[in-house]
Coordinates of C-alpha atoms and ligand atoms in Angstrom, one line a residue:
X276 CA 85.7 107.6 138.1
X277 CA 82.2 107.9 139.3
X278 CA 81.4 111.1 136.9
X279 CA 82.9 112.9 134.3
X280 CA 83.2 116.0 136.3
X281 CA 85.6 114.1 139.1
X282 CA 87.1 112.2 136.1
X283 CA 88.1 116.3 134.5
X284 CA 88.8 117.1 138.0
X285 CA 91.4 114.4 138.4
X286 CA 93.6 115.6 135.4
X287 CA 93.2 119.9 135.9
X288 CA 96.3 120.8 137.5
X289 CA 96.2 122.7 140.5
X290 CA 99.5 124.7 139.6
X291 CA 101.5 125.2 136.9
X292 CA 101.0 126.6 133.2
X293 CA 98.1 125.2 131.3
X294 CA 96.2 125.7 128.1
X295 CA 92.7 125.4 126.9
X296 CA 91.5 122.7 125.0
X297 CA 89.1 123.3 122.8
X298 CA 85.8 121.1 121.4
X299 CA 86.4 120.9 117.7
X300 CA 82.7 120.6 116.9
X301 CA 81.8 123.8 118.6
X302 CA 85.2 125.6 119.4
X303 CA 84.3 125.6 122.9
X304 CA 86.5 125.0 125.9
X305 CA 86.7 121.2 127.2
X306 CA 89.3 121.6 129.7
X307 CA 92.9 122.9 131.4
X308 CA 95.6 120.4 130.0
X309 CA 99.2 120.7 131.9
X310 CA 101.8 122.5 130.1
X311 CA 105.1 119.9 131.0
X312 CA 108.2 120.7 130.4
X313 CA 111.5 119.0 130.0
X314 CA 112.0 119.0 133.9
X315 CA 108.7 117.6 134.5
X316 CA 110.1 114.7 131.6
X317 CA 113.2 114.2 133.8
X318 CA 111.0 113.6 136.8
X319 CA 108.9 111.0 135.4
X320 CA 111.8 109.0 133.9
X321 CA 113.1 108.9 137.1
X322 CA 110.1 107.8 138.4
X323 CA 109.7 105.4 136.0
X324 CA 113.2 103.6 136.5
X325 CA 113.0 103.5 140.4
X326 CA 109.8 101.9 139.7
X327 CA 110.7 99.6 137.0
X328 CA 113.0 97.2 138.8
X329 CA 110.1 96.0 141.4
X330 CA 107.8 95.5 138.4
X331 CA 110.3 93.3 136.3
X332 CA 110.5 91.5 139.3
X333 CA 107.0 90.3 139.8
X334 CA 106.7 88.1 136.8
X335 CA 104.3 87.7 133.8
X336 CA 101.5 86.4 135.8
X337 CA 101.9 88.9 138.7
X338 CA 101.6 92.3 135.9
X339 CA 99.2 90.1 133.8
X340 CA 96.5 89.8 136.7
X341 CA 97.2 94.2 137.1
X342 CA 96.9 94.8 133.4
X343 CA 93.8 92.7 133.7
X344 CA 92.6 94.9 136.8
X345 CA 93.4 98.1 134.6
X346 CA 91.2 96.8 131.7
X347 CA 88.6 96.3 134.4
X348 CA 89.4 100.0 135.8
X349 CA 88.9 101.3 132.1
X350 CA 85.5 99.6 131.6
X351 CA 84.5 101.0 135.2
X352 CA 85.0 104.2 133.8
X353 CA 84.2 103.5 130.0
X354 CA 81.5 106.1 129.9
X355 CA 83.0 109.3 131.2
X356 CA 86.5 108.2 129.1
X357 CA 84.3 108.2 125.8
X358 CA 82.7 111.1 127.0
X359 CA 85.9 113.1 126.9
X360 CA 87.5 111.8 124.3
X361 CA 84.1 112.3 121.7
X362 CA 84.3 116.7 123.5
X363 CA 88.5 116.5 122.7
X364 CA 89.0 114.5 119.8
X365 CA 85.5 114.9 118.1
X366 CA 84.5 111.6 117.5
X367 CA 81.1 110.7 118.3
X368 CA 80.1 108.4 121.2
X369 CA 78.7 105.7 118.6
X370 CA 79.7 104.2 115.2
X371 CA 82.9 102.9 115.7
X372 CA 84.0 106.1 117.5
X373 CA 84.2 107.1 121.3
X374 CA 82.4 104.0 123.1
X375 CA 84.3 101.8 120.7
X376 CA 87.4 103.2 121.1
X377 CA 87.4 102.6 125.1
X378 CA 86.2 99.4 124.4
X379 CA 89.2 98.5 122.1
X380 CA 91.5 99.5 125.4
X381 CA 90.3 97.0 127.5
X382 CA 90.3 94.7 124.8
X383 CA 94.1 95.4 124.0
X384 CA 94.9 95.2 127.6
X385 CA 93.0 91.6 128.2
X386 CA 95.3 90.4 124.9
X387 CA 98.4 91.7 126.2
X388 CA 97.8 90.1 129.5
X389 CA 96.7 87.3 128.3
X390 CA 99.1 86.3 125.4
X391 CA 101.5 83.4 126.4
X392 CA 105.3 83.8 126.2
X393 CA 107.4 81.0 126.7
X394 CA 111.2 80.8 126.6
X395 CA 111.8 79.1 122.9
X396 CA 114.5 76.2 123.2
X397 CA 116.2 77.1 119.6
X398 CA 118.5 74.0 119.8
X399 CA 118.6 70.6 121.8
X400 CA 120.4 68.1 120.2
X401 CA 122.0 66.2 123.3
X402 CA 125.5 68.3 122.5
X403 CA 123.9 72.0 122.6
X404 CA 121.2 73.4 124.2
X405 CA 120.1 77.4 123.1
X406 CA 117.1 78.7 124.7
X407 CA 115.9 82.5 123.3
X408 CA 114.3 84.3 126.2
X409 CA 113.1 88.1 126.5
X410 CA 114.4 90.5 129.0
X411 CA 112.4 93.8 129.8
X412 CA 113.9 96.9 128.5
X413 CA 114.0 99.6 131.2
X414 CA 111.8 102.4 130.1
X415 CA 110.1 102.3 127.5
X416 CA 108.7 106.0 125.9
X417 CA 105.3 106.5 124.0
X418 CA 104.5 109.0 121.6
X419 CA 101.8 109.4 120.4
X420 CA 99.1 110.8 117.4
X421 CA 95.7 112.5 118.1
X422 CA 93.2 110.4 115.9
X423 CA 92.7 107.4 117.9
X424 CA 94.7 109.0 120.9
X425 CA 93.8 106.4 123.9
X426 CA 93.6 103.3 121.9
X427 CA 96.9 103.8 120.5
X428 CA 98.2 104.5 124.2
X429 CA 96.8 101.2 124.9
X430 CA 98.8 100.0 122.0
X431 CA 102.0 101.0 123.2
X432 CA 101.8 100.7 127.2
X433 CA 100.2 97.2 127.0
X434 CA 102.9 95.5 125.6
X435 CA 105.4 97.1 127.2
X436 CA 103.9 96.9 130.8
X437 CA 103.9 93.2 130.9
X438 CA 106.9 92.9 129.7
X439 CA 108.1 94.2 132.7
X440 CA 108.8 97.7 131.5
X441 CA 107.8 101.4 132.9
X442 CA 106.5 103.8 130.5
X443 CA 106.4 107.3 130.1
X444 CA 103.9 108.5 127.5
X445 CA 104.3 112.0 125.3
X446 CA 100.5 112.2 124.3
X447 CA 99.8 114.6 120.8
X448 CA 99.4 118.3 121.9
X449 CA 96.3 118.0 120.2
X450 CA 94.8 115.6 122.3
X451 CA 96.2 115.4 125.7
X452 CA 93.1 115.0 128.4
X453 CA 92.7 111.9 126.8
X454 CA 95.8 110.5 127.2
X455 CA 96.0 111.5 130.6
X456 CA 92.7 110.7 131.9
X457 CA 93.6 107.1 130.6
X458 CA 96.6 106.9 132.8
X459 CA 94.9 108.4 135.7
X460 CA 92.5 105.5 135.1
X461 CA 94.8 102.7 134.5
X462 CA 97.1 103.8 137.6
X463 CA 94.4 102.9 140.0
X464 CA 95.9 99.7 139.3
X465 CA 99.2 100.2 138.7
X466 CA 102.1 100.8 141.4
X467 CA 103.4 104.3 141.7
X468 CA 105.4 105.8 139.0
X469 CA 105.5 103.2 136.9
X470 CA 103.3 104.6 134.4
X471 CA 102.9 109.0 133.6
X472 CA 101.8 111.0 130.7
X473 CA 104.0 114.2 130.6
X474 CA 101.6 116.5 128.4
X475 CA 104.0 119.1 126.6
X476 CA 105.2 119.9 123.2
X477 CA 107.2 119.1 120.3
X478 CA 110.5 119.6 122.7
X479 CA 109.0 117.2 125.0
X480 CA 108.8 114.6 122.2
X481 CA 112.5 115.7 121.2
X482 CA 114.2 115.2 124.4
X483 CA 112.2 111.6 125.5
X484 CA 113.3 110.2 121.7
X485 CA 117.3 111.3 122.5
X486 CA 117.2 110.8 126.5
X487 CA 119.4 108.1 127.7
X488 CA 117.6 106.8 130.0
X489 CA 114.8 105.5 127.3
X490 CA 115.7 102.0 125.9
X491 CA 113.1 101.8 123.1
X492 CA 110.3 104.4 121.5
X493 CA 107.1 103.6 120.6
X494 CA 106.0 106.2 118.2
X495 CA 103.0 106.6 116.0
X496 CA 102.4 110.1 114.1
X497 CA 103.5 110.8 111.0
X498 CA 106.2 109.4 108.3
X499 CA 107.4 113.1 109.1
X500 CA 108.1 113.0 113.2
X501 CA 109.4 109.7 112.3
X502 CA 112.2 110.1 110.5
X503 CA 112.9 112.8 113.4
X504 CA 112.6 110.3 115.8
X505 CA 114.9 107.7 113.9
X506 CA 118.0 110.9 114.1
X507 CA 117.5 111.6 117.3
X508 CA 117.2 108.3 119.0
X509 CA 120.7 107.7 116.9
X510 CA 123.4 108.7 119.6
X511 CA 121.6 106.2 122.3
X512 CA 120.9 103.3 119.6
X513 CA 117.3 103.2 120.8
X514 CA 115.3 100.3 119.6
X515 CA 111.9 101.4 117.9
X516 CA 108.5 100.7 116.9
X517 CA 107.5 103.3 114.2
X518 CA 104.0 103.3 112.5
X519 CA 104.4 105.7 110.5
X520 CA 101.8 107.2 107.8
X521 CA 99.6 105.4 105.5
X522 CA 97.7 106.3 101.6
X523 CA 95.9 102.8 102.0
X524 CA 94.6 101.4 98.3
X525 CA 91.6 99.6 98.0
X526 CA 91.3 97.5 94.6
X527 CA 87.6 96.2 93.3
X528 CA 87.9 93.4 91.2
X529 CA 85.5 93.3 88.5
X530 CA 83.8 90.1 89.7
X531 CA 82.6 92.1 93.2
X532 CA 78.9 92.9 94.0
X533 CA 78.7 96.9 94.6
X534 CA 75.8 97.0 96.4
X535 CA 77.4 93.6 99.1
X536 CA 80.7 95.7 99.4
X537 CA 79.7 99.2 99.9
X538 CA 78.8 99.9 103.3
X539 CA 82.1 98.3 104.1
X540 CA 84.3 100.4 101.6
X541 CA 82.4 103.1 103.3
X542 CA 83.5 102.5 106.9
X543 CA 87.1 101.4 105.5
X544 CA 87.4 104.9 104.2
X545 CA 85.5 107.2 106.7
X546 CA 86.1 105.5 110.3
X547 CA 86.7 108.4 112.5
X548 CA 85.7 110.9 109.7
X549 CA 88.7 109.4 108.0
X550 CA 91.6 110.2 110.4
X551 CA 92.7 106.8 110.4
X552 CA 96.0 105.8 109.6
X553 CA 95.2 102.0 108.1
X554 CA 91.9 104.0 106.6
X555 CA 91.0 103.3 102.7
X556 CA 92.1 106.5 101.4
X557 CA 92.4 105.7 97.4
X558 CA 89.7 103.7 96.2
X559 CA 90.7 101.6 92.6
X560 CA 87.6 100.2 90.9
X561 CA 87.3 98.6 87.7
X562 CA 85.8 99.8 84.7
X563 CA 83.1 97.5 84.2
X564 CA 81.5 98.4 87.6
X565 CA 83.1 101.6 88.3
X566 CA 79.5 103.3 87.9
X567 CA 77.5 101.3 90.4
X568 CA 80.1 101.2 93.0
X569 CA 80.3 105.2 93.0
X570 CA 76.4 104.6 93.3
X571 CA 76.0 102.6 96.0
X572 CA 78.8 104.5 98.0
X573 CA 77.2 108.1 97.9
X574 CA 74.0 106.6 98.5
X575 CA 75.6 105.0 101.9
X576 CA 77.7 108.4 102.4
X577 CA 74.4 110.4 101.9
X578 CA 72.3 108.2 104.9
X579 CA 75.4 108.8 107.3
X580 CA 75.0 111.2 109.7
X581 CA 77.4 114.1 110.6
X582 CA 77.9 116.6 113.5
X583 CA 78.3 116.7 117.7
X584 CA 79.8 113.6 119.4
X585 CA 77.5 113.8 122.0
X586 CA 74.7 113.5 119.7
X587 CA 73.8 109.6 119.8
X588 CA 72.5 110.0 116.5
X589 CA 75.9 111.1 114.6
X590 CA 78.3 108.7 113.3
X591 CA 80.9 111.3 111.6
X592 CA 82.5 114.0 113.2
X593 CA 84.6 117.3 112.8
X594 CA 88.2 117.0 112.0
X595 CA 90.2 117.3 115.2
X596 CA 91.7 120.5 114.3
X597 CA 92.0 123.2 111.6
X598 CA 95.1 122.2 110.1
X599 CA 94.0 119.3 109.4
X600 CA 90.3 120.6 107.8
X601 CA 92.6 122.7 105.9
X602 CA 94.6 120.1 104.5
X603 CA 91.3 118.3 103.1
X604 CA 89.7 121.7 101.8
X605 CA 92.7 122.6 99.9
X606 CA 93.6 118.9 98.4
X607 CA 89.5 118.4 97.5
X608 CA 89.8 122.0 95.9
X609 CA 92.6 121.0 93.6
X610 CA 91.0 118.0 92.9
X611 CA 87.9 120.2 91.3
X612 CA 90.5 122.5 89.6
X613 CA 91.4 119.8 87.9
X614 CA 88.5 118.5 86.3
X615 CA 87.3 115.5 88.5
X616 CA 83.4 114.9 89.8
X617 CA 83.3 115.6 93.5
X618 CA 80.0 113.1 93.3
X619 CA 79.1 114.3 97.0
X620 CA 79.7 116.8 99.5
X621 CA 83.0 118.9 99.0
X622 CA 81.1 122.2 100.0
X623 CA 82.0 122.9 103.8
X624 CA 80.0 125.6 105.4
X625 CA 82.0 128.9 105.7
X626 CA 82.5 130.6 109.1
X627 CA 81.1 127.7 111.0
X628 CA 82.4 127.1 114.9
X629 CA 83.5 123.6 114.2
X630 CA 85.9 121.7 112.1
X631 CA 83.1 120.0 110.0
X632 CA 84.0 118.8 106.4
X633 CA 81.5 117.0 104.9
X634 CA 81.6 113.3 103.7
X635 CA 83.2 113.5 99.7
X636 CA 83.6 111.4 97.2
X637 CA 85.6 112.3 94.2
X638 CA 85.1 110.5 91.1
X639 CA 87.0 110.2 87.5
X640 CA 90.3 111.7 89.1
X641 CA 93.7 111.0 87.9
X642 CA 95.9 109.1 90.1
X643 CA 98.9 111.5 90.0
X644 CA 96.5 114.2 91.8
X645 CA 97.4 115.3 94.7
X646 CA 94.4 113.7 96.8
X647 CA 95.4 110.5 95.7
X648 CA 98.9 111.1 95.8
X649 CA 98.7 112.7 99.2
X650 CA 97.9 111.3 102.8
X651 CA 94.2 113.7 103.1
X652 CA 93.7 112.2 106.5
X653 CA 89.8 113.2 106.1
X654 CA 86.4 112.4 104.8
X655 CA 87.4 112.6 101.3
X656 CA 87.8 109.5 99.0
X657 CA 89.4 110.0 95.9
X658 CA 88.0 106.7 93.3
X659 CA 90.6 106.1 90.2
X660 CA 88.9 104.0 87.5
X661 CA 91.4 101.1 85.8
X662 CA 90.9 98.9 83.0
X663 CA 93.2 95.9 84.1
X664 CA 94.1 93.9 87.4
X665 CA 98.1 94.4 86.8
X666 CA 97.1 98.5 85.8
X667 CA 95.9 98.6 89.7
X668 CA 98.3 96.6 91.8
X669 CA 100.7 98.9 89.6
X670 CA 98.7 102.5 90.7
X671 CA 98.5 100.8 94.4
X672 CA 102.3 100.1 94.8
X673 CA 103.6 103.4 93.3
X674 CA 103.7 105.3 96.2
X675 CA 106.4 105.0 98.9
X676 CA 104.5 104.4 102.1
X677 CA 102.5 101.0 102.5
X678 CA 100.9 100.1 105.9
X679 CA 97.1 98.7 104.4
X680 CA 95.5 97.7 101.5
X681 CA 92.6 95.8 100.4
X682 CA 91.0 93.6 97.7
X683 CA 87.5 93.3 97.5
X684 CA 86.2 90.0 95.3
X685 CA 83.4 87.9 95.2
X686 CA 85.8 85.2 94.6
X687 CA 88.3 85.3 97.6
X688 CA 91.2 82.8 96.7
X689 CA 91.5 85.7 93.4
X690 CA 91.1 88.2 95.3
X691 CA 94.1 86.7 97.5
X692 CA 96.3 86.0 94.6
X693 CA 96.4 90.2 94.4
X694 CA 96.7 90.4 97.7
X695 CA 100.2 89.1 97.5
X696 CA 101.0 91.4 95.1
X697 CA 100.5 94.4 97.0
X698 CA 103.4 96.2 99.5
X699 CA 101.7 96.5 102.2
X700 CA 102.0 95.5 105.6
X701 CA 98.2 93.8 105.7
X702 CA 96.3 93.5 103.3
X703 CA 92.9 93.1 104.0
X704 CA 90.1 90.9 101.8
X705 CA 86.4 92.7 101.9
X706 CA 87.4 94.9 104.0
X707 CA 90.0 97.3 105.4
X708 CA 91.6 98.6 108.1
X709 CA 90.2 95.9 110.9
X710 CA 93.3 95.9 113.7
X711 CA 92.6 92.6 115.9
X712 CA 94.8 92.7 119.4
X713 CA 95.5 88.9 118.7
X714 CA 97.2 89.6 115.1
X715 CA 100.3 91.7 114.0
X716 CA 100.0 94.8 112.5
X717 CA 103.3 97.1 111.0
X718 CA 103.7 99.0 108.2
X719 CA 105.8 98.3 105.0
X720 CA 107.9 101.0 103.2
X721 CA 107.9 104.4 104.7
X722 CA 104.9 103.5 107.0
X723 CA 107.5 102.1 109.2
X724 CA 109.0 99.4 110.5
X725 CA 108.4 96.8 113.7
X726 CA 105.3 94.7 114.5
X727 CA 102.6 95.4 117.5
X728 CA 99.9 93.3 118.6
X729 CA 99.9 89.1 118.8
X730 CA 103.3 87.6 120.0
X731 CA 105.1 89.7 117.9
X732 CA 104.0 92.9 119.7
X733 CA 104.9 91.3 122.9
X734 CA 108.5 90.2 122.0
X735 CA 109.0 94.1 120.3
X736 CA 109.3 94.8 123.8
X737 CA 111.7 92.8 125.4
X738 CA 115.7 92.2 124.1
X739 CA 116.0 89.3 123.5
X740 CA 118.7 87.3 125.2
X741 CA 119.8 84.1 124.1
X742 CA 120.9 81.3 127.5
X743 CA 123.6 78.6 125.4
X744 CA 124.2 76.1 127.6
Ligands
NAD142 P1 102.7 113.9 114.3 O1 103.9 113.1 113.7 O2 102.6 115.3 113.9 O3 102.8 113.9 115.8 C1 102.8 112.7 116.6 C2 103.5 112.9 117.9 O4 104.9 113.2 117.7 C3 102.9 114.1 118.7 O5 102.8 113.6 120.1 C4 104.0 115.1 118.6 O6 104.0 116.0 119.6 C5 105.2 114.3 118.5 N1 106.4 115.0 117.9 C6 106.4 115.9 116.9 N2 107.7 116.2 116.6 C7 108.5 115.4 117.3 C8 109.9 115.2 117.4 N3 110.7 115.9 116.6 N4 110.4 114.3 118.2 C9 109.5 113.5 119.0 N5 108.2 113.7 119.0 C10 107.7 114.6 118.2 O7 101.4 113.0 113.9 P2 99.9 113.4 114.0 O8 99.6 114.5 113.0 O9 99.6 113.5 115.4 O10 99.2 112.0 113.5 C11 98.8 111.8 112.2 C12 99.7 110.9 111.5 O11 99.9 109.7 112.2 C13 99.2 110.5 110.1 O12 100.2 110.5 109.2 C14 98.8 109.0 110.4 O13 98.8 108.2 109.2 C15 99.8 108.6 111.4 N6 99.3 107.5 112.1 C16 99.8 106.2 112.0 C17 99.3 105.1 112.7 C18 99.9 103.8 112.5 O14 99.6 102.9 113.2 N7 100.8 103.6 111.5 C19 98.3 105.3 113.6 C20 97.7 106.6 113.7 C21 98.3 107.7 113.0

């Protein structure tokens, strides 16, 4: 799209309910987002399997050269996308926010594309010969959060679409221009109905998870919707891909250098103003350095800047939406009730337009309170001092979700040895939360089941069928 006005333009419906979406930095309107309903789901499943057949049909390379001319589409468009995500989701254009975000679409597209997949002979021994190859689905459905609400689009249509799939995508309510400016950007390339974003509600998300027509769900949201989605994709036996929710622990070894580590403890924690689900969001640091380390973070929390997206001098934002701010006020609040050091910020301004929390870091806190124990989703770190290595990987592991963690060393084959000790689907060394298209990423526990990105991600969207003979 040449502007962002004609890039709006191309996603305000004509006809048809809509609602406002509002700018959560200044509470005012961004745009008209569709109101879909349940027909409007029928019609793009249908769609989506009259298209699906023709697609299958071309062959890896064919829908790897147009998933490679969608990336291309994407960074035609890069600005006006980050543009309207940084007014909808809040996220400023730089840090690793708005521009990056678009950026990491065309990445994941280029991976996805470009990723081989062979048939695998299993067995050839001269009597038997098995080969394992990997069918498309049908239609694959998408549904999706609001934090990183085109990237994690990108995440599940990439896949899918070369693997000869259609896809119809149930963006968050929170964060539909987005999502749907994405498609509209990614179908220049793409052959009709093959690829739609129905923009409705919770009901929406209900009947694409239970609709027969859907082979497999991609969802990412909470542990919550989840669990949902696993009971009503039951009557159908719908494969899926769940990441789920996260309370990621990071571990300092006594051995680590706190002014070397904390600019990237930082940006583990508060990447997208901490609405992250692989984000740091317990921070375990041992005694003998516990001190410094809560130094040198608030003095890095204190230099970053906060406010408008479309500032280029802010790198945190407001939280997407007042639920969410709420959910941070109240679990900070108890945190102070009960005695701990809120060692910066933790003192929102009252009766402000925007969702702005400021960057907080809570020292000498228990770990049963509720802001460790609890997803906050926001810009608050709880840090929980320990006195040994097996008193940590004990705290870390004692909660029933388990997508990231991380280990931060000066000596990395130690700082490994924990690593193995922690359930979590990656654990990360010096630093957390860094998704790479080319390597798997799922969550242990309650964070979910099913691997994207890499091979892995690619064969999670095929069945696989086994040729013996
Ligand atoms: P959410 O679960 O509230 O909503 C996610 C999506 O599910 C939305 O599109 C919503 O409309 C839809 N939905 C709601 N109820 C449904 C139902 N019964 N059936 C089908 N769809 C339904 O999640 P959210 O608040 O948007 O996102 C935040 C959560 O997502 C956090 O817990 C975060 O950790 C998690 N998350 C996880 C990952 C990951 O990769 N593991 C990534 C991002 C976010």
């Amino acid at each position: 799209m040449e502007t962002y006005d004609a890039l709006l333009a191309s996603i305000t419906p004509v006809s048809g309910e809509t609602r406002t979406i509002f700018d959560p930095a200044t509470g005012q309107p961004v745009g008209e987002a569709p109101v879909h309903t349940v027909q409007d789901l029928e019609a793009a499943i249908a769609a989506a399997a009259a298209a699906q057949p023709a697609w299958a049909a071309l062959g890896h390379d064919a829908r790897s050269a147009a998933l490679l001319k969608a990336a291309d589409a994407v960074e035609r468009s890069a600005e006006e996308l980050a543009r309207l995500l940084s007014r909808e989701q809040g996220k400023p254009l730089n840090g690793p926010n708005a521009r990056f975000e678009v950026g990491a679409c065309a990445a994941w597209l280029r991976v996805a594309a470009g990723t081989p997949l062979d048939p695998e002979t299993v067995v050839d021994d001269g009597e038997t010969r098995a080969e394992l190859h990997y069918r498309p689905i049908g239609v694959v459905g998408a549904i999706g959060p609001w934090n990183w609400p085109m990237m994690i689009t990108v995440w599940q249509l990439a896949p899918a679409l070369r693997m000869g799939n259609a896809v119809v995508i149930k963006p968050s309510e929170y964060t539909p221009l987005s999502v749907l400016a994405l498609v509209e950007v990614l179908n220049q390339e793409l052959p009709e109905g093959l690829l739609t974003a129905v923009s409705g509600g919770r009901d929406v998300g209900e009947a694409l998870a239970g609709h027969p027509a859907i082979g497999k769900i991609m969802f990412t949201g909470s542990t919550a919707t989840g669990k949902a989605i696993i009971k009503s994709s039951a009557d159908t036996v719908k494969r899926l891909t769940l990441e789920l929710g996260g309370n990621d622990a990071g571990i300092v070894l006594p051995d680590a250098d706190p002014k070397a580590i904390a600019e990237g403890l930082f940006w583990g924690a508060f990447i997208n103003t901490g609405q992250t689900c692989a984000a740091l969001k317990r921070l375990y640091v041992h005694d003998a350095i516990y001190d410094a380390v809560c130094e040198e973070l608030a003095t890095v929390g204190r230099a970053m800047p906060m406010g408008n997206g479309l500032d280029e001098a802010n790198v945190l934002g407001p939280l997407q939406n007042r639920q969410q701010f709420d959910i941070v006020a109240r679990l900070v609040e108890a945190a102070r009730d009960s005695g701990a050091r809120i060692l910066l910020g933790g003192n929102p301004e009252a009766d402000q337009p925007g969702n702005f929390y400021p960057t907080t870091l809570v020292a000498d806190i228990a770990n049963s309170n509720p802001l460790v124990a609890e997803e906050q989703f926001g810009p608050a770190l709880p840090i929980i001092r320990y006195g040994t290595v097996d008193e940590a990987v004990a705290m870390a592991n004692a909660v029933d979700v388990g997508l990231g963690a991380s280990v931060w060393s000066s000596d990395p084959a130690e700082a490994r040895k924990v690593a193995a000790r922690l359930e979590a689907g990656t654990v990360w060394i010096n630093k957390h939360g860094a998704v790479d298209p080319r390597i798997p990423f799922g969550g242990a526990k309650q964070s979910g089941y099913g691997l994207e990105f890499g091979v892995e991600g690619l064969k999670a969207l095929g069945v696989p069928q086994v040729i013996n003979g």
